[in-house]
Amino acid sequence: MKIKLIILACLVLVIFACNSGKNVNKEANNPKNVILLISDGTGLTQISSAFYFKESSPNYSRFKNIGLIKTSSSREDITDSAAGDTAFACGVKTYNGAIGVADDSTDVKNLVELASLKKINTGMIATSSITHATPASFYAHTLNRGFAEKIALQLAESEIDFFAGGGLQYFNKRTDGRNLLNALIEKQFTIDTTSLNDFSKIKSSEKAGYLLAQDDMPSTIMGRGDFLSNATELAIQFLSKDNSGFFIMAEGSQIDWGGHANNAEYLVSELIDFDDAIGKALDYAEKEGNTLVIVTSDHETGGFTLAAKKKKTEDGVEYSDYSEIGMTFSTTGHSAALIPVFAYGPGSEEFIGVYENSNIFEKILKVTKWGGLD
């Protein structure tokens, strides 16, 4: 009889242990923080360039969970950044040029609005103007991406807690004569228009904003330096200070512009700079343990290719030298290529597979429960 009781007790303990383990794993799959890194205009070939031209090991190689997204907009096979990033930010397919609105032009709730309802801190970073299509899609609602002054006004009225990028002229040199810097200060923002501060300088601030260029930030080639990495790190420090949880979107905007210009040096330098920012996000996530990092792009630009370098013999006969890479382009526009998604941290398994770009939004809400989804 005693033996039966001992066996029964052991079974109860095993069942309890298994159930406890399931509860722990379930909890671990709900990240507290999300860092979404968007490399505008970046397909697999652009990413591949880091493995050949970056002097250190690319941070892309640190991911284990990888998927692919389809990027077509609601009306076009080939998306632009506005429609592509609205899909990420709002979970809907819309027409090219639309910011935060559905195909029927009605406003759609974005991740900043939904996360803020849960008292989650939010931040936006871009190497373009902060009013550009990608960052704008996460806090604004306009029928056309070109309405930069309207987008700037909506940023000032939004629940964003931290931002860094260019676009100062849309705040203080507006056609309506308003100075939105005053409006931001009234909302408890510490504003800097010269450089990023050390965290110690803004630690006690309620909110922080950096507008460091009249329009777009300079390129890496033209001396932007480590702005993207430093801004990402500063945003993490600032938004995590009260332990409320945070959402950050950081964009490597100008990879896309290198593709449009068919300028391989420009493109690769911006891609490597973006990879450095990935490193900052992953370093924090690995140490903190409750942060989901997602890296993807809205679309590919330039039809970029890493092929054998074309050379000529002494007789003038062209041949392909397979020992050296030549970078070529097939278009100055966007392409319809599937785009990789890299994910790390709790909930990262959700991002494996092939799915629509709008599912990124749904997957973030599912794993964080910021939208009240089970």
Short mmCIF file of C-alpha atoms in Angstrom, two decimals:
data_model
loop_
_atom_site.label_atom_id
_atom_site.label_comp_id
_atom_site.label_asym_id
_atom_site.label_seq_id
_atom_site.Cartn_x
_atom_site.Cartn_y
_atom_site.Cartn_z
CA MET A 1 0.00 0.00 0.00
CA LYS A 2 2.84 2.38 0.91
CA ILE A 3 4.52 1.65 -2.41
CA LYS A 4 1.32 2.60 -4.28
CA LEU A 5 1.05 5.85 -2.31
CA ILE A 6 4.67 6.68 -3.07
CA ILE A 7 4.14 6.02 -6.79
CA LEU A 8 0.96 8.13 -6.78
CA ALA A 9 2.74 10.98 -5.02
CA CYS A 10 5.55 10.85 -7.58
CA LEU A 11 3.05 10.99 -10.44
CA VAL A 12 1.36 14.03 -8.90
CA LEU A 13 4.72 15.76 -8.55
CA VAL A 14 5.63 14.98 -12.16
CA ILE A 15 2.29 16.30 -13.45
CA PHE A 16 2.63 19.44 -11.32
CA ALA A 17 6.16 20.00 -12.56
CA CYS A 18 5.10 19.59 -16.20
CA ASN A 19 2.20 22.02 -15.78
CA SER A 20 4.43 24.52 -14.01
CA GLY A 21 6.92 24.28 -16.85
CA LYS A 22 4.17 24.92 -19.37
CA ASN A 23 3.07 28.02 -17.47
CA VAL A 24 6.62 29.35 -17.35
CA ASN A 25 7.10 28.79 -21.08
CA LYS A 26 3.78 30.40 -21.86
CA GLU A 27 4.73 33.47 -19.81
CA ALA A 28 8.15 33.60 -21.44
CA ASN A 29 6.52 33.81 -24.87
CA ASN A 30 4.94 37.18 -24.03
CA PRO A 31 7.69 39.78 -24.47
CA LYS A 32 7.56 42.97 -22.44
CA ASN A 33 9.43 45.00 -25.04
CA VAL A 34 9.53 45.01 -28.86
CA ILE A 35 12.23 46.51 -31.06
CA LEU A 36 11.23 46.59 -34.74
CA LEU A 37 14.16 47.42 -37.02
CA ILE A 38 13.22 48.28 -40.62
CA SER A 39 15.85 48.50 -43.35
CA ASP A 40 14.02 50.37 -46.08
CA GLY A 41 14.52 48.91 -49.56
CA THR A 42 16.41 45.85 -48.35
CA GLY A 43 16.10 42.39 -49.84
CA LEU A 44 18.18 39.27 -49.34
CA THR A 45 20.96 40.48 -51.65
CA GLN A 46 21.38 43.73 -49.72
CA ILE A 47 21.63 41.69 -46.52
CA SER A 48 24.11 39.33 -48.20
CA SER A 49 26.41 42.26 -48.93
CA ALA A 50 27.16 42.59 -45.21
CA PHE A 51 28.60 39.07 -45.21
CA TYR A 52 31.08 40.07 -47.92
CA PHE A 53 31.87 43.70 -47.17
CA LYS A 54 31.53 44.18 -43.40
CA GLU A 55 34.86 43.84 -41.66
CA SER A 56 33.32 42.13 -38.62
CA SER A 57 30.74 39.33 -38.42
CA PRO A 58 27.27 40.65 -39.40
CA ASN A 59 24.70 40.78 -36.64
CA TYR A 60 22.22 39.21 -39.05
CA SER A 61 24.02 35.91 -38.40
CA ARG A 62 22.88 35.96 -34.76
CA PHE A 63 19.26 35.10 -35.61
CA LYS A 64 17.79 31.58 -35.59
CA ASN A 65 14.14 32.29 -36.41
CA ILE A 66 13.67 33.56 -39.97
CA GLY A 67 10.65 33.99 -42.24
CA LEU A 68 9.57 35.65 -45.49
CA ILE A 69 6.89 38.23 -46.20
CA LYS A 70 4.92 39.10 -49.32
CA THR A 71 4.86 42.85 -49.80
CA SER A 72 2.26 43.74 -52.46
CA SER A 73 -0.01 46.66 -51.57
CA SER A 74 -3.80 46.59 -51.86
CA ARG A 75 -3.87 47.86 -55.46
CA GLU A 76 -0.35 47.25 -56.78
CA ASP A 77 1.89 44.20 -57.03
CA ILE A 78 4.86 46.37 -56.07
CA THR A 79 4.49 48.38 -52.86
CA ASP A 80 5.95 51.70 -51.81
CA SER A 81 7.19 52.46 -48.30
CA ALA A 82 3.96 54.14 -47.18
CA ALA A 83 1.76 51.13 -47.95
CA GLY A 84 4.42 48.65 -46.86
CA ASP A 85 4.95 50.26 -43.47
CA THR A 86 1.26 50.90 -42.91
CA ALA A 87 0.89 47.13 -43.23
CA PHE A 88 3.45 46.70 -40.42
CA ALA A 89 2.05 49.49 -38.26
CA CYS A 90 -1.69 48.96 -38.73
CA GLY A 91 -2.16 45.41 -40.04
CA VAL A 92 -3.95 46.37 -43.26
CA LYS A 93 -3.10 46.36 -46.94
CA THR A 94 -3.56 49.81 -48.41
CA TYR A 95 -2.76 51.77 -51.58
CA ASN A 96 0.68 53.15 -52.38
CA GLY A 97 1.19 56.54 -50.76
CA ALA A 98 -1.23 55.99 -47.88
CA ILE A 99 -0.12 56.61 -44.29
CA GLY A 100 -2.10 54.88 -41.54
CA VAL A 101 -5.31 54.58 -43.55
CA ALA A 102 -7.06 51.58 -45.12
CA ASP A 103 -7.70 51.17 -48.84
CA ASP A 104 -11.02 53.04 -48.38
CA SER A 105 -9.09 55.98 -46.83
CA THR A 106 -10.44 55.47 -43.30
CA ASP A 107 -8.03 55.79 -40.36
CA VAL A 108 -6.69 52.56 -38.85
CA LYS A 109 -5.27 52.19 -35.33
CA ASN A 110 -1.50 51.84 -35.32
CA LEU A 111 0.94 50.13 -32.97
CA VAL A 112 1.85 53.35 -31.15
CA GLU A 113 -1.81 54.05 -30.40
CA LEU A 114 -2.52 50.49 -29.27
CA ALA A 115 0.63 50.11 -27.20
CA SER A 116 0.07 53.48 -25.51
CA LEU A 117 -3.34 52.30 -24.29
CA LYS A 118 -1.45 49.60 -22.40
CA LYS A 119 0.90 52.22 -20.87
CA ILE A 120 3.75 50.99 -23.09
CA ASN A 121 6.44 53.59 -23.87
CA THR A 122 7.00 54.21 -27.59
CA GLY A 123 9.85 55.54 -29.72
CA MET A 124 10.59 56.33 -33.38
CA ILE A 125 14.03 56.63 -35.02
CA ALA A 126 14.93 57.24 -38.67
CA THR A 127 17.91 58.33 -40.73
CA SER A 128 15.44 60.27 -42.90
CA SER A 129 13.08 62.98 -41.76
CA ILE A 130 11.00 61.71 -38.84
CA THR A 131 7.97 62.62 -40.99
CA HIS A 132 9.06 60.27 -43.80
CA ALA A 133 6.82 57.38 -44.87
CA THR A 134 8.18 54.65 -42.60
CA PRO A 135 8.15 56.41 -39.21
CA ALA A 136 4.99 58.32 -40.12
CA SER A 137 3.07 55.09 -40.67
CA PHE A 138 3.44 54.28 -36.97
CA TYR A 139 1.87 57.46 -35.57
CA ALA A 140 0.05 59.39 -38.35
CA HIS A 141 -2.99 59.11 -40.61
CA THR A 142 -2.89 60.91 -43.97
CA LEU A 143 -4.15 60.18 -47.46
CA ASN A 144 -0.74 60.96 -48.94
CA ARG A 145 2.78 60.49 -47.61
CA GLY A 146 3.78 63.90 -48.98
CA PHE A 147 1.82 65.85 -46.34
CA ALA A 148 4.91 66.34 -44.16
CA GLU A 149 3.59 69.31 -42.17
CA LYS A 150 0.36 67.49 -41.33
CA ILE A 151 2.38 64.45 -40.31
CA ALA A 152 4.62 66.59 -38.07
CA LEU A 153 1.52 68.01 -36.35
CA GLN A 154 0.24 64.50 -35.71
CA LEU A 155 3.57 63.53 -34.19
CA ALA A 156 3.26 66.45 -31.78
CA GLU A 157 -0.25 65.27 -30.91
CA SER A 158 0.67 61.58 -30.61
CA GLU A 159 1.56 59.47 -27.58
CA ILE A 160 5.18 58.96 -28.70
CA ASP A 161 7.69 59.30 -25.86
CA PHE A 162 10.97 59.41 -27.80
CA PHE A 163 11.93 60.28 -31.36
CA ALA A 164 15.13 60.98 -33.26
CA GLY A 165 15.77 61.87 -36.89
CA GLY A 166 15.64 64.79 -39.30
CA GLY A 167 12.76 67.01 -40.40
CA LEU A 168 13.17 70.10 -38.22
CA GLN A 169 11.76 72.40 -40.93
CA TYR A 170 8.36 70.71 -40.74
CA PHE A 171 8.12 71.72 -37.09
CA ASN A 172 9.56 75.25 -36.95
CA LYS A 173 9.46 76.62 -40.52
CA ARG A 174 5.90 75.74 -41.41
CA THR A 175 3.65 77.41 -43.95
CA ASP A 176 1.01 77.91 -41.24
CA GLY A 177 3.49 79.88 -39.11
CA ARG A 178 3.19 77.54 -36.12
CA ASN A 179 6.24 76.41 -34.14
CA LEU A 180 5.54 72.85 -33.11
CA LEU A 181 8.68 72.76 -30.97
CA ASN A 182 6.70 74.82 -28.45
CA ALA A 183 3.84 72.33 -28.63
CA LEU A 184 6.28 69.48 -27.98
CA ILE A 185 7.80 71.29 -25.01
CA GLU A 186 4.30 71.84 -23.61
CA LYS A 187 3.86 68.05 -23.80
CA GLN A 188 6.91 67.63 -21.55
CA PHE A 189 9.42 66.92 -24.33
CA THR A 190 13.07 67.79 -23.93
CA ILE A 191 13.99 68.86 -27.49
CA ASP A 192 17.47 68.99 -28.99
CA THR A 193 18.22 70.19 -32.52
CA THR A 194 22.02 69.85 -32.40
CA SER A 195 23.05 66.35 -31.28
CA LEU A 196 22.08 63.27 -29.32
CA ASN A 197 22.56 63.63 -25.57
CA ASP A 198 23.99 61.15 -23.13
CA PHE A 199 21.25 59.29 -21.27
CA SER A 200 22.24 61.10 -18.07
CA LYS A 201 21.12 64.39 -19.65
CA ILE A 202 17.55 63.16 -20.31
CA LYS A 203 17.15 60.59 -17.54
CA SER A 204 14.78 62.83 -15.59
CA SER A 205 12.87 64.03 -18.68
CA GLU A 206 9.29 62.94 -19.27
CA LYS A 207 9.80 62.68 -23.06
CA ALA A 208 12.71 63.34 -25.44
CA GLY A 209 12.92 64.38 -29.09
CA TYR A 210 15.83 64.99 -31.47
CA LEU A 211 15.47 66.84 -34.78
CA LEU A 212 19.02 66.91 -36.10
CA ALA A 213 18.61 68.00 -39.73
CA GLN A 214 16.35 70.39 -41.60
CA ASP A 215 15.05 67.51 -43.72
CA ASP A 216 16.79 64.14 -44.04
CA MET A 217 19.86 63.14 -42.05
CA PRO A 218 23.20 63.04 -43.93
CA SER A 219 24.33 59.70 -45.38
CA THR A 220 27.01 57.62 -43.68
CA ILE A 221 29.38 58.55 -46.51
CA MET A 222 28.70 62.24 -45.83
CA GLY A 223 29.49 61.95 -42.13
CA ARG A 224 26.35 60.90 -40.23
CA GLY A 225 28.49 58.73 -37.99
CA ASP A 226 26.93 56.26 -35.54
CA PHE A 227 23.64 58.14 -35.20
CA LEU A 228 21.40 55.12 -35.85
CA SER A 229 23.18 52.82 -33.40
CA ASN A 230 23.50 55.53 -30.77
CA ALA A 231 19.90 56.66 -31.12
CA THR A 232 18.68 53.06 -30.84
CA GLU A 233 20.74 52.54 -27.69
CA LEU A 234 19.59 55.87 -26.22
CA ALA A 235 15.95 55.05 -26.95
CA ILE A 236 16.31 51.70 -25.19
CA GLN A 237 17.86 53.37 -22.13
CA PHE A 238 15.26 56.12 -22.02
CA LEU A 239 12.16 54.03 -22.65
CA SER A 240 13.15 51.22 -20.26
CA LYS A 241 13.90 53.51 -17.29
CA ASP A 242 10.47 53.07 -15.65
CA ASN A 243 10.17 49.34 -16.46
CA SER A 244 6.76 49.84 -18.14
CA GLY A 245 7.67 48.02 -21.35
CA PHE A 246 8.44 49.69 -24.66
CA PHE A 247 8.00 49.60 -28.42
CA ILE A 248 10.71 51.05 -30.66
CA MET A 249 10.73 51.34 -34.44
CA ALA A 250 14.16 52.22 -35.85
CA GLU A 251 14.64 52.64 -39.59
CA GLY A 252 17.73 52.51 -41.76
CA SER A 253 16.06 54.80 -44.28
CA GLN A 254 18.81 55.39 -46.79
CA ILE A 255 19.56 51.83 -47.88
CA ASP A 256 16.55 52.41 -50.10
CA TRP A 257 18.05 55.60 -51.51
CA GLY A 258 21.26 53.81 -52.44
CA GLY A 259 19.11 51.35 -54.38
CA HIS A 260 17.17 54.08 -56.17
CA ALA A 261 20.44 55.76 -57.14
CA ASN A 262 21.99 52.43 -58.24
CA ASN A 263 24.90 53.45 -56.01
CA ALA A 264 26.41 50.29 -54.54
CA GLU A 265 28.83 52.08 -52.21
CA TYR A 266 26.01 54.18 -50.76
CA LEU A 267 23.75 51.16 -50.34
CA VAL A 268 26.34 48.90 -48.68
CA SER A 269 27.58 51.59 -46.29
CA GLU A 270 24.00 52.22 -45.12
CA LEU A 271 23.32 48.48 -44.79
CA ILE A 272 26.42 47.98 -42.63
CA ASP A 273 25.39 50.96 -40.50
CA PHE A 274 21.96 49.36 -40.04
CA ASP A 275 23.58 46.06 -39.09
CA ASP A 276 25.44 47.89 -36.30
CA ALA A 277 22.08 49.06 -34.94
CA ILE A 278 20.84 45.46 -35.01
CA GLY A 279 23.80 44.65 -32.79
CA LYS A 280 22.73 47.22 -30.19
CA ALA A 281 19.20 45.80 -30.11
CA LEU A 282 20.37 42.19 -29.85
CA ASP A 283 22.94 42.97 -27.15
CA TYR A 284 20.18 44.47 -25.01
CA ALA A 285 17.71 41.68 -25.76
CA GLU A 286 20.21 38.95 -24.90
CA LYS A 287 21.00 40.61 -21.58
CA GLU A 288 17.46 41.67 -20.63
CA GLY A 289 15.73 38.41 -21.62
CA ASN A 290 12.21 39.73 -22.20
CA THR A 291 12.64 41.71 -25.41
CA LEU A 292 11.54 40.66 -28.90
CA VAL A 293 13.70 41.97 -31.75
CA ILE A 294 12.26 41.88 -35.28
CA VAL A 295 14.29 42.90 -38.34
CA THR A 296 12.69 43.25 -41.75
CA SER A 297 12.09 45.62 -44.68
CA ASP A 298 9.08 47.14 -46.40
CA HIS A 299 10.32 46.14 -49.89
CA GLU A 300 13.43 45.65 -52.03
CA THR A 301 14.83 48.51 -54.11
CA GLY A 302 17.06 48.43 -57.16
CA GLY A 303 16.92 44.76 -58.13
CA PHE A 304 20.31 44.55 -56.45
CA THR A 305 22.59 41.65 -57.42
CA LEU A 306 25.92 40.28 -56.21
CA ALA A 307 27.37 38.67 -59.33
CA ALA A 308 30.76 37.79 -60.71
CA LYS A 309 32.67 40.93 -61.58
CA LYS A 310 32.85 41.68 -65.31
CA LYS A 311 36.37 42.07 -66.63
CA LYS A 312 38.08 42.12 -70.00
CA THR A 313 41.04 40.22 -71.33
CA GLU A 314 43.94 42.00 -73.02
CA ASP A 315 42.14 41.29 -76.29
CA GLY A 316 39.04 43.12 -75.07
CA VAL A 317 36.93 40.00 -74.55
CA GLU A 318 34.59 40.37 -71.57
CA TYR A 319 34.45 37.56 -69.03
CA SER A 320 33.06 36.92 -65.54
CA ASP A 321 35.62 36.74 -62.76
CA TYR A 322 34.13 34.41 -60.14
CA SER A 323 36.83 35.33 -57.63
CA GLU A 324 35.54 38.88 -57.24
CA ILE A 325 32.06 40.29 -56.59
CA GLY A 326 30.51 42.85 -58.90
CA MET A 327 27.41 44.72 -57.69
CA THR A 328 24.73 45.44 -60.27
CA PHE A 329 21.13 46.73 -60.42
CA SER A 330 18.19 45.91 -62.65
CA THR A 331 15.97 48.91 -61.84
CA THR A 332 15.97 52.29 -60.16
CA GLY A 333 12.62 51.45 -58.56
CA HIS A 334 11.21 48.89 -56.19
CA SER A 335 10.78 45.17 -56.84
CA ALA A 336 8.26 42.55 -55.74
CA ALA A 337 10.80 40.17 -54.16
CA LEU A 338 9.87 38.36 -50.96
CA ILE A 339 11.52 40.01 -47.96
CA PRO A 340 13.27 38.21 -45.07
CA VAL A 341 12.09 38.59 -41.47
CA PHE A 342 14.54 37.91 -38.64
CA ALA A 343 13.32 37.51 -35.06
CA TYR A 344 14.98 36.98 -31.69
CA GLY A 345 13.60 36.62 -28.19
CA PRO A 346 10.32 35.52 -26.60
CA GLY A 347 7.65 35.02 -29.27
CA SER A 348 10.19 34.96 -32.10
CA GLU A 349 8.92 31.56 -33.30
CA GLU A 350 5.75 33.30 -34.49
CA PHE A 351 7.73 34.97 -37.27
CA ILE A 352 8.87 31.77 -38.98
CA GLY A 353 7.16 30.90 -42.28
CA VAL A 354 5.87 32.73 -45.35
CA TYR A 355 3.08 35.26 -44.83
CA GLU A 356 1.76 38.71 -45.75
CA ASN A 357 3.52 41.84 -44.49
CA SER A 358 0.36 42.85 -42.61
CA ASN A 359 0.76 39.75 -40.44
CA ILE A 360 3.77 41.37 -38.74
CA PHE A 361 1.29 43.66 -36.94
CA GLU A 362 -0.94 40.75 -35.96
CA LYS A 363 1.97 38.67 -34.72
CA ILE A 364 3.30 41.50 -32.55
CA LEU A 365 -0.12 41.98 -30.95
CA LYS A 366 -0.51 38.23 -30.48
CA VAL A 367 2.76 37.70 -28.61
CA THR A 368 2.60 40.93 -26.57
CA LYS A 369 -1.18 41.01 -26.03
CA TRP A 370 -1.04 44.78 -26.48
CA GLY A 371 -4.18 44.64 -28.58
CA GLY A 372 -6.08 42.45 -26.15
CA LEU A 373 -5.71 39.42 -28.42
CA ASP A 374 -5.40 35.94 -26.89
#
